[in-house]
PDB file of C-alpha atoms in Angstrom:
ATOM      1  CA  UNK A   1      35.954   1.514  -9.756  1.00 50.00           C
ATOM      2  CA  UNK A   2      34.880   3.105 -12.585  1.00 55.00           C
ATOM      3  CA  UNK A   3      31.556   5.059 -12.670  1.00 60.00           C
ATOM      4  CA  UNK A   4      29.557   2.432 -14.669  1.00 65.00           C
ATOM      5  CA  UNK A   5      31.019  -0.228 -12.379  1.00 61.00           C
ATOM      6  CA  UNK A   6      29.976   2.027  -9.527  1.00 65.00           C
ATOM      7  CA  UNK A   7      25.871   2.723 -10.034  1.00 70.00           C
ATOM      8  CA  UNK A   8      26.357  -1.268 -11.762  1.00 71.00           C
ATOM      9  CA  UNK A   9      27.484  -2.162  -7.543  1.00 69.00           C
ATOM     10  CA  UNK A  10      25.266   0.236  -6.263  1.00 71.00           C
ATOM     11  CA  UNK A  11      21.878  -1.337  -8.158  1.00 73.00           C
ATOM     12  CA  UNK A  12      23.217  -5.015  -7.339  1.00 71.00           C
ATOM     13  CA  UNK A  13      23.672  -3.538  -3.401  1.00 69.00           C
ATOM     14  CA  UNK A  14      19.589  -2.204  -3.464  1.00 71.00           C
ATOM     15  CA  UNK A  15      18.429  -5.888  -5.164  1.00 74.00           C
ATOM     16  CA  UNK A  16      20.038  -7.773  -1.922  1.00 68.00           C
ATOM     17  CA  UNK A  17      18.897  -4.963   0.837  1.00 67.00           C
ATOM     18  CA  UNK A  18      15.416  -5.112  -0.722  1.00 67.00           C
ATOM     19  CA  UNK A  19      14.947  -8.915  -0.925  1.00 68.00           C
ATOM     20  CA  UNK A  20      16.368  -9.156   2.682  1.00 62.00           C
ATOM     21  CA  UNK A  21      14.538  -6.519   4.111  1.00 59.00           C
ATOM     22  CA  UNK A  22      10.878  -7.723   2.558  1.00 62.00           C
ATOM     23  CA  UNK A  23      12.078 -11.738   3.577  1.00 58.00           C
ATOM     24  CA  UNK A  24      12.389 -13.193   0.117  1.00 64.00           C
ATOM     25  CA  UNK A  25      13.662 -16.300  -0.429  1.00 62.00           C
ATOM     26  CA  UNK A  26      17.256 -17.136  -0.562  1.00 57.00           C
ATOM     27  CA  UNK A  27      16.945 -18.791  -3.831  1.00 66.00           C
ATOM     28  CA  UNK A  28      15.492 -15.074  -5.533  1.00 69.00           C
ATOM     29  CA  UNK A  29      18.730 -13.023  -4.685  1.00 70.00           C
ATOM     30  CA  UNK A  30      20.967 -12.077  -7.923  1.00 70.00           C
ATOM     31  CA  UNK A  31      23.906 -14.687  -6.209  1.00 67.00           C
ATOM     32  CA  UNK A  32      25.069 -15.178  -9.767  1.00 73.00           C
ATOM     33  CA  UNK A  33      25.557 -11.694 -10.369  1.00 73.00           C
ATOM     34  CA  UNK A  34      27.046 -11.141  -7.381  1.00 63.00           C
ATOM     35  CA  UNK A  35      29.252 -13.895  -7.828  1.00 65.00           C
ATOM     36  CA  UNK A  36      30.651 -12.551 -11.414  1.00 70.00           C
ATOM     37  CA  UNK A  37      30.958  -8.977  -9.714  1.00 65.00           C
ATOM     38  CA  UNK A  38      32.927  -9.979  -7.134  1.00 61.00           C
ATOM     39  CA  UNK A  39      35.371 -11.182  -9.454  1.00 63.00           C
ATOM     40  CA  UNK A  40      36.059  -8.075 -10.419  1.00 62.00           C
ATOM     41  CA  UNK A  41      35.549  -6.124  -7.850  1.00 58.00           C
ATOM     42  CA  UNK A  42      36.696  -7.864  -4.965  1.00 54.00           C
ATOM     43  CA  UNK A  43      35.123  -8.471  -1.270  1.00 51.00           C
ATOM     44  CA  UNK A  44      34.533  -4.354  -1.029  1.00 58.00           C
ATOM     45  CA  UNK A  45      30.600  -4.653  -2.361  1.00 51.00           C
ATOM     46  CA  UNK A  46      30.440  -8.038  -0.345  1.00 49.00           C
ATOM     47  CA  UNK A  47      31.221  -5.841   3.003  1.00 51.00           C
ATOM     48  CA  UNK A  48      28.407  -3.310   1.943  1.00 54.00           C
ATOM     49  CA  UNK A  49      25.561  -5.779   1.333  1.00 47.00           C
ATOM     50  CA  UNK A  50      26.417  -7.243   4.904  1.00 46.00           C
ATOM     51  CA  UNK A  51      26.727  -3.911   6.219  1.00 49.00           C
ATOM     52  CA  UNK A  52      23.198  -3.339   8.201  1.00 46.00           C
ATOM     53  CA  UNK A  53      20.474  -1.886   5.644  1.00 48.00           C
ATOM     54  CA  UNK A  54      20.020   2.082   5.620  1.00 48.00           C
ATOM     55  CA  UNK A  55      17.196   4.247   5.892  1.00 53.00           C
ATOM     56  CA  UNK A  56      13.475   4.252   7.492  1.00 65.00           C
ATOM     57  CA  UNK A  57      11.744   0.788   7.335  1.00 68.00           C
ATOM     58  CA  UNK A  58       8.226  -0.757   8.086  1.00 72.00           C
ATOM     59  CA  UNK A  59       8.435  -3.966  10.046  1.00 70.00           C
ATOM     60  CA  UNK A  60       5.386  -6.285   9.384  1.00 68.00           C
ATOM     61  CA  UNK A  61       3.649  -9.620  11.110  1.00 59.00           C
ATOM     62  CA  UNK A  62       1.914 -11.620   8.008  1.00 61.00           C
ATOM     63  CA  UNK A  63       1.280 -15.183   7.408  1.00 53.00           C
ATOM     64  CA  UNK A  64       3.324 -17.591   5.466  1.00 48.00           C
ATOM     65  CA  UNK A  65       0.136 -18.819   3.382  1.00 45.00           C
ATOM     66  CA  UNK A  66      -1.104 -16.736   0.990  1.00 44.00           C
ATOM     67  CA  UNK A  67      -4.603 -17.862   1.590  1.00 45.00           C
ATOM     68  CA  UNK A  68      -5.143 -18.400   5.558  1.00 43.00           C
ATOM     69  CA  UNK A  69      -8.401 -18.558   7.955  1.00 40.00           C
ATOM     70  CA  UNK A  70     -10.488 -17.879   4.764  1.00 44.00           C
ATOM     71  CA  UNK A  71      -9.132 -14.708   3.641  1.00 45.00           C
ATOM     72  CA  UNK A  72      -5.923 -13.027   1.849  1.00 44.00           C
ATOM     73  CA  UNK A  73      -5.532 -10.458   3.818  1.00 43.00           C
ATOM     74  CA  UNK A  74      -2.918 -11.820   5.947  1.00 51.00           C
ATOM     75  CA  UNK A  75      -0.508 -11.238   3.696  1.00 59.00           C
ATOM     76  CA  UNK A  76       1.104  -8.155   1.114  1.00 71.00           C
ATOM     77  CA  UNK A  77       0.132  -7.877  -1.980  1.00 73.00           C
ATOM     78  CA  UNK A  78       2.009  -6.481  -5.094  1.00 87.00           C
ATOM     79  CA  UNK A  79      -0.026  -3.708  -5.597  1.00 90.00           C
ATOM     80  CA  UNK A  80       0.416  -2.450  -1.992  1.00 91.00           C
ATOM     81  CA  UNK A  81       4.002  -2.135  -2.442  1.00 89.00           C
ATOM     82  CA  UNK A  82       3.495  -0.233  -5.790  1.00 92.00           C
ATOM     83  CA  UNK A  83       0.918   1.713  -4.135  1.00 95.00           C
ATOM     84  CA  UNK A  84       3.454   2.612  -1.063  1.00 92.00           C
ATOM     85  CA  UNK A  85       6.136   3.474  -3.959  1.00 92.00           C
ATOM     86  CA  UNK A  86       3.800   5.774  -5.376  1.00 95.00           C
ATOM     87  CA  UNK A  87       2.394   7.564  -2.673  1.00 95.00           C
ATOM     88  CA  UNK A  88       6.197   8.085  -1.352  1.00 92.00           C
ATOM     89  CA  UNK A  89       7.038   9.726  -4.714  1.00 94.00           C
ATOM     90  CA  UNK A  90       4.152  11.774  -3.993  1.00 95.00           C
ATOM     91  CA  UNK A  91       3.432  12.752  -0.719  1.00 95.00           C
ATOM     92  CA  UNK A  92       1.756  16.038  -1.375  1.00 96.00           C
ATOM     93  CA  UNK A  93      -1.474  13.603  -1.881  1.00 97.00           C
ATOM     94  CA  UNK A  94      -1.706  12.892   1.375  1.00 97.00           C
ATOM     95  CA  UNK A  95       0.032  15.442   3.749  1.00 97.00           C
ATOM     96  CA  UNK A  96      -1.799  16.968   6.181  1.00 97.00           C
ATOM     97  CA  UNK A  97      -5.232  15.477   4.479  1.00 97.00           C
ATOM     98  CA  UNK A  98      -7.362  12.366   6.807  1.00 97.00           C
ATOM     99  CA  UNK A  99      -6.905   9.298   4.258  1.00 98.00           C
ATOM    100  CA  UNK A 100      -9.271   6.377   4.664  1.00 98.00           C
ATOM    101  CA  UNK A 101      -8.076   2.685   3.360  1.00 98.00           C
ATOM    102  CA  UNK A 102     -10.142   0.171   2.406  1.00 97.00           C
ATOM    103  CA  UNK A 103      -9.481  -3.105   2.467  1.00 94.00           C
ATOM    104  CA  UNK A 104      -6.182  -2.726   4.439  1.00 94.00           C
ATOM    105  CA  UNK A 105      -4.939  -5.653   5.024  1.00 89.00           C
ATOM    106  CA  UNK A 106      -1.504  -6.331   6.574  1.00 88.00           C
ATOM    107  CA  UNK A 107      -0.884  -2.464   6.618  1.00 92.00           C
ATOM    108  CA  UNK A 108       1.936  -2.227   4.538  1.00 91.00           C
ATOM    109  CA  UNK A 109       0.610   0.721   2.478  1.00 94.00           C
ATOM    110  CA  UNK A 110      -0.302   2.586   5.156  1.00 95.00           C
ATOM    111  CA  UNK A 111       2.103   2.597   7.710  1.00 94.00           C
ATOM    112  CA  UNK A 112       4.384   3.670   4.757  1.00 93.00           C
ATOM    113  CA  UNK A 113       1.972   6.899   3.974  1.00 96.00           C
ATOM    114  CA  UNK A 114       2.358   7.577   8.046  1.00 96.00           C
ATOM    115  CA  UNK A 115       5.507   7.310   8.095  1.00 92.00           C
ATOM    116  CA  UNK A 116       6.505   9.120   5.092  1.00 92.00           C
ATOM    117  CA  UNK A 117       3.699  11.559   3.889  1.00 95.00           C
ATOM    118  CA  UNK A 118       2.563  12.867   6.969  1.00 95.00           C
ATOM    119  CA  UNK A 119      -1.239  12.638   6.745  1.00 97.00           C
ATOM    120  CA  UNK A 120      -2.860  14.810   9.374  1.00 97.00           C
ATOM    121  CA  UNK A 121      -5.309  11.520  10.624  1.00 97.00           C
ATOM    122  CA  UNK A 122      -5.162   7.467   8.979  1.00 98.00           C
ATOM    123  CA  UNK A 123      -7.874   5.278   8.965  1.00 98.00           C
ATOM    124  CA  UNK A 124      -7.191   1.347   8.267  1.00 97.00           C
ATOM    125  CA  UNK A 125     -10.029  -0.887   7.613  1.00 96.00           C
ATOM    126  CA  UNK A 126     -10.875  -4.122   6.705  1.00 94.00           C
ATOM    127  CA  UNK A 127     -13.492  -6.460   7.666  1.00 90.00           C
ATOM    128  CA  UNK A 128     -12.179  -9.583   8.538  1.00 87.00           C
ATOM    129  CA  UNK A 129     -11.248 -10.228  12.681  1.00 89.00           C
ATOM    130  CA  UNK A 130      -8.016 -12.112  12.154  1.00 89.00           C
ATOM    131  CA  UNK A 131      -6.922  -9.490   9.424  1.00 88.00           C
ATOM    132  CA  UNK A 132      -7.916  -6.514  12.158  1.00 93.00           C
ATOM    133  CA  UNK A 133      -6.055  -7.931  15.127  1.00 91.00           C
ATOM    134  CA  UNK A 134      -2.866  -8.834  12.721  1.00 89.00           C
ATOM    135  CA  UNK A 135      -3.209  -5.238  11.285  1.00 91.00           C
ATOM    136  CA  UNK A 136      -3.667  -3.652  14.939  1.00 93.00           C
ATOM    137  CA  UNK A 137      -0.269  -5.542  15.854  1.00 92.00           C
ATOM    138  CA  UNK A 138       1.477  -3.990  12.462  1.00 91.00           C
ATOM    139  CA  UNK A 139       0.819  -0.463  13.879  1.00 93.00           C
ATOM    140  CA  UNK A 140       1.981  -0.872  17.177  1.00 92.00           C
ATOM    141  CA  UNK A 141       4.907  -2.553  16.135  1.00 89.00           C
ATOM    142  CA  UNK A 142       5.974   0.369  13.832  1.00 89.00           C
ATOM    143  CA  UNK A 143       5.834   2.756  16.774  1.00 89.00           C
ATOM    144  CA  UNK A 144       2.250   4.542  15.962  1.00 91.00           C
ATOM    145  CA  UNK A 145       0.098   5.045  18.525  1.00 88.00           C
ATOM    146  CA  UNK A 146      -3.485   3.438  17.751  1.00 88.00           C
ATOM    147  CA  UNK A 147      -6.617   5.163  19.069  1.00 84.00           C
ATOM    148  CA  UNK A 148      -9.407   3.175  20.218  1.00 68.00           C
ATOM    149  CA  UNK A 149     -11.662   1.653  17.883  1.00 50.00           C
ATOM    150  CA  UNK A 150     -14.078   4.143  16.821  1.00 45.00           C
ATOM    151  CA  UNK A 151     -16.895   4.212  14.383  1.00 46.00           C
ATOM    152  CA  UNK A 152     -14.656   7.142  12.739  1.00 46.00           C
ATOM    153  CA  UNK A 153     -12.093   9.687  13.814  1.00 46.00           C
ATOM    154  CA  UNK A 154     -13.816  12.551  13.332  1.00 44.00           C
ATOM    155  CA  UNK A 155     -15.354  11.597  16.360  1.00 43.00           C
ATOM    156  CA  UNK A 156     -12.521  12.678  18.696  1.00 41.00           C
ATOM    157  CA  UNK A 157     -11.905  16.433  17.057  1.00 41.00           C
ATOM    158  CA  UNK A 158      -9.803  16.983  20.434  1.00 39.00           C
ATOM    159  CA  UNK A 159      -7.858  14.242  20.733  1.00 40.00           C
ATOM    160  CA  UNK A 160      -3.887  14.876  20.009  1.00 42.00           C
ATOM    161  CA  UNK A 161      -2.186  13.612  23.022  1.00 41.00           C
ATOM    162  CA  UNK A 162       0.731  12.278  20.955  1.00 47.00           C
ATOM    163  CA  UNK A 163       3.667  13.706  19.104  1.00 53.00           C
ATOM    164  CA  UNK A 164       1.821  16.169  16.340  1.00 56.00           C
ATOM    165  CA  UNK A 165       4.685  14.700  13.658  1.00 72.00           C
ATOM    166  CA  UNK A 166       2.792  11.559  13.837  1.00 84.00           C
ATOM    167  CA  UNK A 167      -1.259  11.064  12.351  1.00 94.00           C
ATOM    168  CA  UNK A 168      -4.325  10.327  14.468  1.00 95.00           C
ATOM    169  CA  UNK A 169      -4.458   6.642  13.746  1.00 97.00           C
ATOM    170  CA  UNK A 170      -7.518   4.479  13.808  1.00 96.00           C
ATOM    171  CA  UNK A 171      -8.237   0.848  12.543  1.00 96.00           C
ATOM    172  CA  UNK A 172     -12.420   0.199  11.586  1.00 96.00           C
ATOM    173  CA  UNK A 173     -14.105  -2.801  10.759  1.00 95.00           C
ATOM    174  CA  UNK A 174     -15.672  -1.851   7.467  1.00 95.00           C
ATOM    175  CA  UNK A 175     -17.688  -4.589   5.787  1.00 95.00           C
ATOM    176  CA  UNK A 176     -18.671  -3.137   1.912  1.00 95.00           C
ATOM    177  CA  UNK A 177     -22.016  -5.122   1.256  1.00 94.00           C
ATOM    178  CA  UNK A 178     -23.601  -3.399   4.799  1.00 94.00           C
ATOM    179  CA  UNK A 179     -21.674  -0.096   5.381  1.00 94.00           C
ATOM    180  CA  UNK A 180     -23.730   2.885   5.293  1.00 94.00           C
ATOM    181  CA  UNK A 181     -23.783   6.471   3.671  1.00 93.00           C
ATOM    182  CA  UNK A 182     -23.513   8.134   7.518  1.00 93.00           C
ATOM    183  CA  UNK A 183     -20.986   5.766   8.573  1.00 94.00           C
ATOM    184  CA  UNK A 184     -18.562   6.470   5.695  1.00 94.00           C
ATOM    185  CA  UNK A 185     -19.561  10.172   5.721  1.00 92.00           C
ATOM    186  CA  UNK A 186     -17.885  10.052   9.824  1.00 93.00           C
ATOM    187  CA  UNK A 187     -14.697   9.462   8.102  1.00 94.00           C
ATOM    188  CA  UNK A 188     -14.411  13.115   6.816  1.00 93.00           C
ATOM    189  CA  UNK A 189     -11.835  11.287   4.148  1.00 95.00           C
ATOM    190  CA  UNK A 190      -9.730  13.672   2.085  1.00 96.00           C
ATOM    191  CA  UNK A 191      -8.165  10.853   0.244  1.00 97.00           C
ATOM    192  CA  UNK A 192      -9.779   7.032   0.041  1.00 98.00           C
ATOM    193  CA  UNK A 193      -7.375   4.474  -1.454  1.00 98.00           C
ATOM    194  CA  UNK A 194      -7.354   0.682  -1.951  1.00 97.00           C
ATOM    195  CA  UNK A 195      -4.821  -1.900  -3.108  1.00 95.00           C
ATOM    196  CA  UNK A 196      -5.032  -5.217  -4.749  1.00 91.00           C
ATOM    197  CA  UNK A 197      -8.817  -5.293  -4.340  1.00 92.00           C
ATOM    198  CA  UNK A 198      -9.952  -6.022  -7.520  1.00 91.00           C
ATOM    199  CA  UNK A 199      -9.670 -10.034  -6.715  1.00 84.00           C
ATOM    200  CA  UNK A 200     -12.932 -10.996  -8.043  1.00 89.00           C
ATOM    201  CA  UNK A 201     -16.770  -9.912  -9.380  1.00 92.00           C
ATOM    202  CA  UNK A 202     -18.593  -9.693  -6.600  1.00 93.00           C
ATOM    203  CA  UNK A 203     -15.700  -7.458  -4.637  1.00 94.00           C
ATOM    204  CA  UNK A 204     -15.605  -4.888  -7.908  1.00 96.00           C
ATOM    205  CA  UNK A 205     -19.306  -4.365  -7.312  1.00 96.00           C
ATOM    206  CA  UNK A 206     -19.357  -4.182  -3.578  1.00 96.00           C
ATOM    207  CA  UNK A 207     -15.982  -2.027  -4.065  1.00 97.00           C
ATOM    208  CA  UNK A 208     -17.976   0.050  -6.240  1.00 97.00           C
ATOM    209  CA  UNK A 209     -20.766   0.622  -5.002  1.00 96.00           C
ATOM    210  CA  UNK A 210     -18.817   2.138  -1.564  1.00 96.00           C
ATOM    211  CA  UNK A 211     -17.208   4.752  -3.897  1.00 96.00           C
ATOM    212  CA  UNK A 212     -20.346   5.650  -5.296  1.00 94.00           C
ATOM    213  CA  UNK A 213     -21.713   5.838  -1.914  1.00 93.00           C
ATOM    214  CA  UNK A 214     -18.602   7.999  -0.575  1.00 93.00           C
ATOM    215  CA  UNK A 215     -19.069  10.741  -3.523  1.00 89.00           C
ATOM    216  CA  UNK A 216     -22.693  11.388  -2.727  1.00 87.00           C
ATOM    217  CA  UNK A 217     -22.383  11.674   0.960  1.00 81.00           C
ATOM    218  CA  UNK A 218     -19.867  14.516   1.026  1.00 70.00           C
ATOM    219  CA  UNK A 219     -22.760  17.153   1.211  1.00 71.00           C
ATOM    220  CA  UNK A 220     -21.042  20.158   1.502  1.00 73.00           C
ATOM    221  CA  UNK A 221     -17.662  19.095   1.385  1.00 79.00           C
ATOM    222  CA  UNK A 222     -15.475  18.418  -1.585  1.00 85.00           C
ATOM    223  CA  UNK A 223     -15.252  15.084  -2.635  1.00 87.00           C
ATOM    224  CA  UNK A 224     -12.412  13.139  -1.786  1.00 93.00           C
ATOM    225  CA  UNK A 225      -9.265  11.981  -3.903  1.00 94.00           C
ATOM    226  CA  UNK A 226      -9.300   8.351  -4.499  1.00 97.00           C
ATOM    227  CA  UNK A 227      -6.352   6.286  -5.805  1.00 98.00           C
ATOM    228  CA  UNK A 228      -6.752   2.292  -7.120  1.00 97.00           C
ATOM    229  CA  UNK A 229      -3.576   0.308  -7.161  1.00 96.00           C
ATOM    230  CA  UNK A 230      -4.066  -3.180  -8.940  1.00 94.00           C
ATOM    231  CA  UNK A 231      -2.119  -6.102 -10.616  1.00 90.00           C
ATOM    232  CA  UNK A 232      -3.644  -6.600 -13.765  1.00 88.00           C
ATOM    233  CA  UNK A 233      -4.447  -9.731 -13.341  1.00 83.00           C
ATOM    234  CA  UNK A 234      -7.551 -10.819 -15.238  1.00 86.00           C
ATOM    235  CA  UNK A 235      -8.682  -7.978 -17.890  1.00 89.00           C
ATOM    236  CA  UNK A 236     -11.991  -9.043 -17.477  1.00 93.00           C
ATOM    237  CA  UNK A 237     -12.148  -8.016 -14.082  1.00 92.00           C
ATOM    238  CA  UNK A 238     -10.230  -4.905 -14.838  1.00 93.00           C
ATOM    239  CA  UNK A 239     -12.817  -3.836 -17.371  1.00 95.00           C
ATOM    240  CA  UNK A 240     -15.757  -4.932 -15.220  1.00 96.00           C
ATOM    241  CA  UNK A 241     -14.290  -2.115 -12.538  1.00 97.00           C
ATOM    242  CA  UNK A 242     -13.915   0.669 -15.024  1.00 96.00           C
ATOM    243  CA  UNK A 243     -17.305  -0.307 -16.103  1.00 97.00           C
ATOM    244  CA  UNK A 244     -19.249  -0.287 -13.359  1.00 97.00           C
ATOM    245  CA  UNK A 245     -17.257   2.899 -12.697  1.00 97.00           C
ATOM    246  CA  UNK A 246     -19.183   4.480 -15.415  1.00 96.00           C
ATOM    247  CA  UNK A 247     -22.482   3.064 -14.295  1.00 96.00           C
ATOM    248  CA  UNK A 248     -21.854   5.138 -11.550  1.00 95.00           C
ATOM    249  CA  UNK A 249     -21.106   8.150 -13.007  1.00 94.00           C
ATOM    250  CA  UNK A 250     -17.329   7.945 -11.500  1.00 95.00           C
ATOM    251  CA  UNK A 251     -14.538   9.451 -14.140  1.00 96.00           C
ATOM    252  CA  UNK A 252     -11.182   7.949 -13.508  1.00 96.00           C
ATOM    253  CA  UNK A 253      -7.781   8.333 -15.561  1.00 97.00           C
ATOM    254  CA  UNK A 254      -4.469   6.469 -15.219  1.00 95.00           C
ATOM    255  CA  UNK A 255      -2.316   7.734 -12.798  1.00 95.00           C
ATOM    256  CA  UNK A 256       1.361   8.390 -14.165  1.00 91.00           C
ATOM    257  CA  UNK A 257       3.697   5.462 -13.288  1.00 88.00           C
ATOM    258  CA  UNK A 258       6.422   6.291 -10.616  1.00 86.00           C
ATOM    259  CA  UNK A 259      10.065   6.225 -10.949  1.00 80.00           C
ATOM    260  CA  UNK A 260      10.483   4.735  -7.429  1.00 73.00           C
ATOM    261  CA  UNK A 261      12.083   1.365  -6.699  1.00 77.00           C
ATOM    262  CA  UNK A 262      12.081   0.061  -3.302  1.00 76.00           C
ATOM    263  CA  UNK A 263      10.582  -3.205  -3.801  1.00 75.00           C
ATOM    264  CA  UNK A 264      10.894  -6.691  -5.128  1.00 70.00           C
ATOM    265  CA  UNK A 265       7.770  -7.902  -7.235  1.00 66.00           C
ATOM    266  CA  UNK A 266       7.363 -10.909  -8.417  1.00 63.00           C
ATOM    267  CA  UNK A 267       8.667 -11.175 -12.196  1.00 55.00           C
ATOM    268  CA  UNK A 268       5.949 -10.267 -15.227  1.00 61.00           C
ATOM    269  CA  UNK A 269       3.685  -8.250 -12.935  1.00 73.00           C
ATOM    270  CA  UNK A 270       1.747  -5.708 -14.422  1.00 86.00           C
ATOM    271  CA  UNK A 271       0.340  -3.077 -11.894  1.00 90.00           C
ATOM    272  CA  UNK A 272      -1.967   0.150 -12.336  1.00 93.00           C
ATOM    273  CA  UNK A 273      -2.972   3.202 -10.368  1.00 96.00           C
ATOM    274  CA  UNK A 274      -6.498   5.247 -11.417  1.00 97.00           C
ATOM    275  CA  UNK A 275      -7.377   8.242 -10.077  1.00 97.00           C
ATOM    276  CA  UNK A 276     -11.020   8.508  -9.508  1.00 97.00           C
ATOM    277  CA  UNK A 277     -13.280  11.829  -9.946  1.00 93.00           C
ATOM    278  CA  UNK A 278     -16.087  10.869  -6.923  1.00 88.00           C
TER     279      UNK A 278
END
């Protein structure tokens, strides 16, 4: 096979392993593509794409509707998986540092940064029940060990009974329109991030107003990093954020877009990552 051929197979190869492995439909695999490159090729690149999957994965429980028991969080989001691509690409952002997510929904993000940027402590949040106990399921079922519910990790300084490869993992109820200053300030965060948020008005300005909240309890500590994935959905709601960012006197830039690939997105999606200055 010649080499274009070759990295032409290999691409095809990665579009079936990552529409099987993330449960898309039959009827979005490249089976037309597949069908005119086997007729050159032969049944060799058939063999590899039934050939078990390689490499490390994250297994995830979600629900089939998109909006279920009054919430979306049952379910991943586009902007988690770019989120997850980008943090991969660049896991000196979170090795070694305590990241806090908000709005975590069904994990996906997260258990990715555990598994593959080795953050010293993670802590998952979200405020719905049915989102908590699905998200509490995701963890265990990826082979992290979850540590009680706590207000915040930093409450257990002494507690590493586990392997040390793997991050002090905690899931928190955080609702945005009650949390307090003291109660984020227990998280210690190095790094906050937050994915596919950005939804509607009312969660920009509760969103917003947590940040604001986060950069002016850090006392004596340095601020944390902060990272925004979104699909650029509605402009309007896009400027509204970077708007009421200013209001708050938080600087943000675009963060540069990634060169990894491990996921299938729907087609015409348009995603961002900013990097906020709390």
């Amino acid at each position: 096979m010649a080499p274009e051929e070759s990295v032409e197979a290999s691409r095809l190869l990665q579009s079936f392993e990552r529409r099987f492995l993330a449960a898309r439909a039959l009827r979005s695999f490249p089976w037309q593509s597949l069908e005119e490159k086997l007729r050159d090729s032969g049944s060799e690149l058939l063999l590899d794409i039934l050939q078990k999957p390689s490499g490390d994965s994250v297994t995830l429980s979600e629900s089939s509707a998109i909006i279920s028991h009054g919430t979306t969080g049952l379910v991943t989001w586009n902007a988690a998986l770019y989120l997850a691509e980008w943090a991969i690409e660049n896991p000196a952002a979170f090795t070694h540092r305590t990241v806090l997510e908000l709005g975590s929904g069904a994990g996906l993000t997260g258990l990715a940064i555990c598994k593959m940027c080795h953050p010293r402590a993670y802590v998952f949040s979200d405020c719905h029940s049915l989102v908590l106990e699905q998200l509490r399921g995701n963890i265990l079922l990826n082979g992290l060990l979850l540590e009680s519910d706590a207000t915040a990790p930093a409450q257990h300084p002494g507690h590493n009974t586990h392997n040390a490869e793997s991050p002090r993992v905690t899931v928190a109820q955080l609702d945005w329109d009650i949390v307090t200053a003291p109660q984020l300030a227990a998280f210690q965060p190095d790094v906050v991030i937050a994915a596919d948020v950005l939804y509607c008005p009312e969660t920009v300005l509760s969103l917003v107003r947590v940040l604001q909240t986060l950069s002016a309890c850090q006392k004596d500590r340095q601020a944390p990093d902060a990272y925004i994935a979104f699909t650029v959905r509605n402009p309007e709601t896009c400027w509204l954020f970077t708007t009421e960012l200013g209001k708050a006197g938080i600087s943000w830039e675009a963060a540069p877009r990634h060169n990894q690939k491990l996921f299938p997105y729907e087609e015409h999606s348009e995603m961002e990552i900013l990097k906020l200055m709390l």
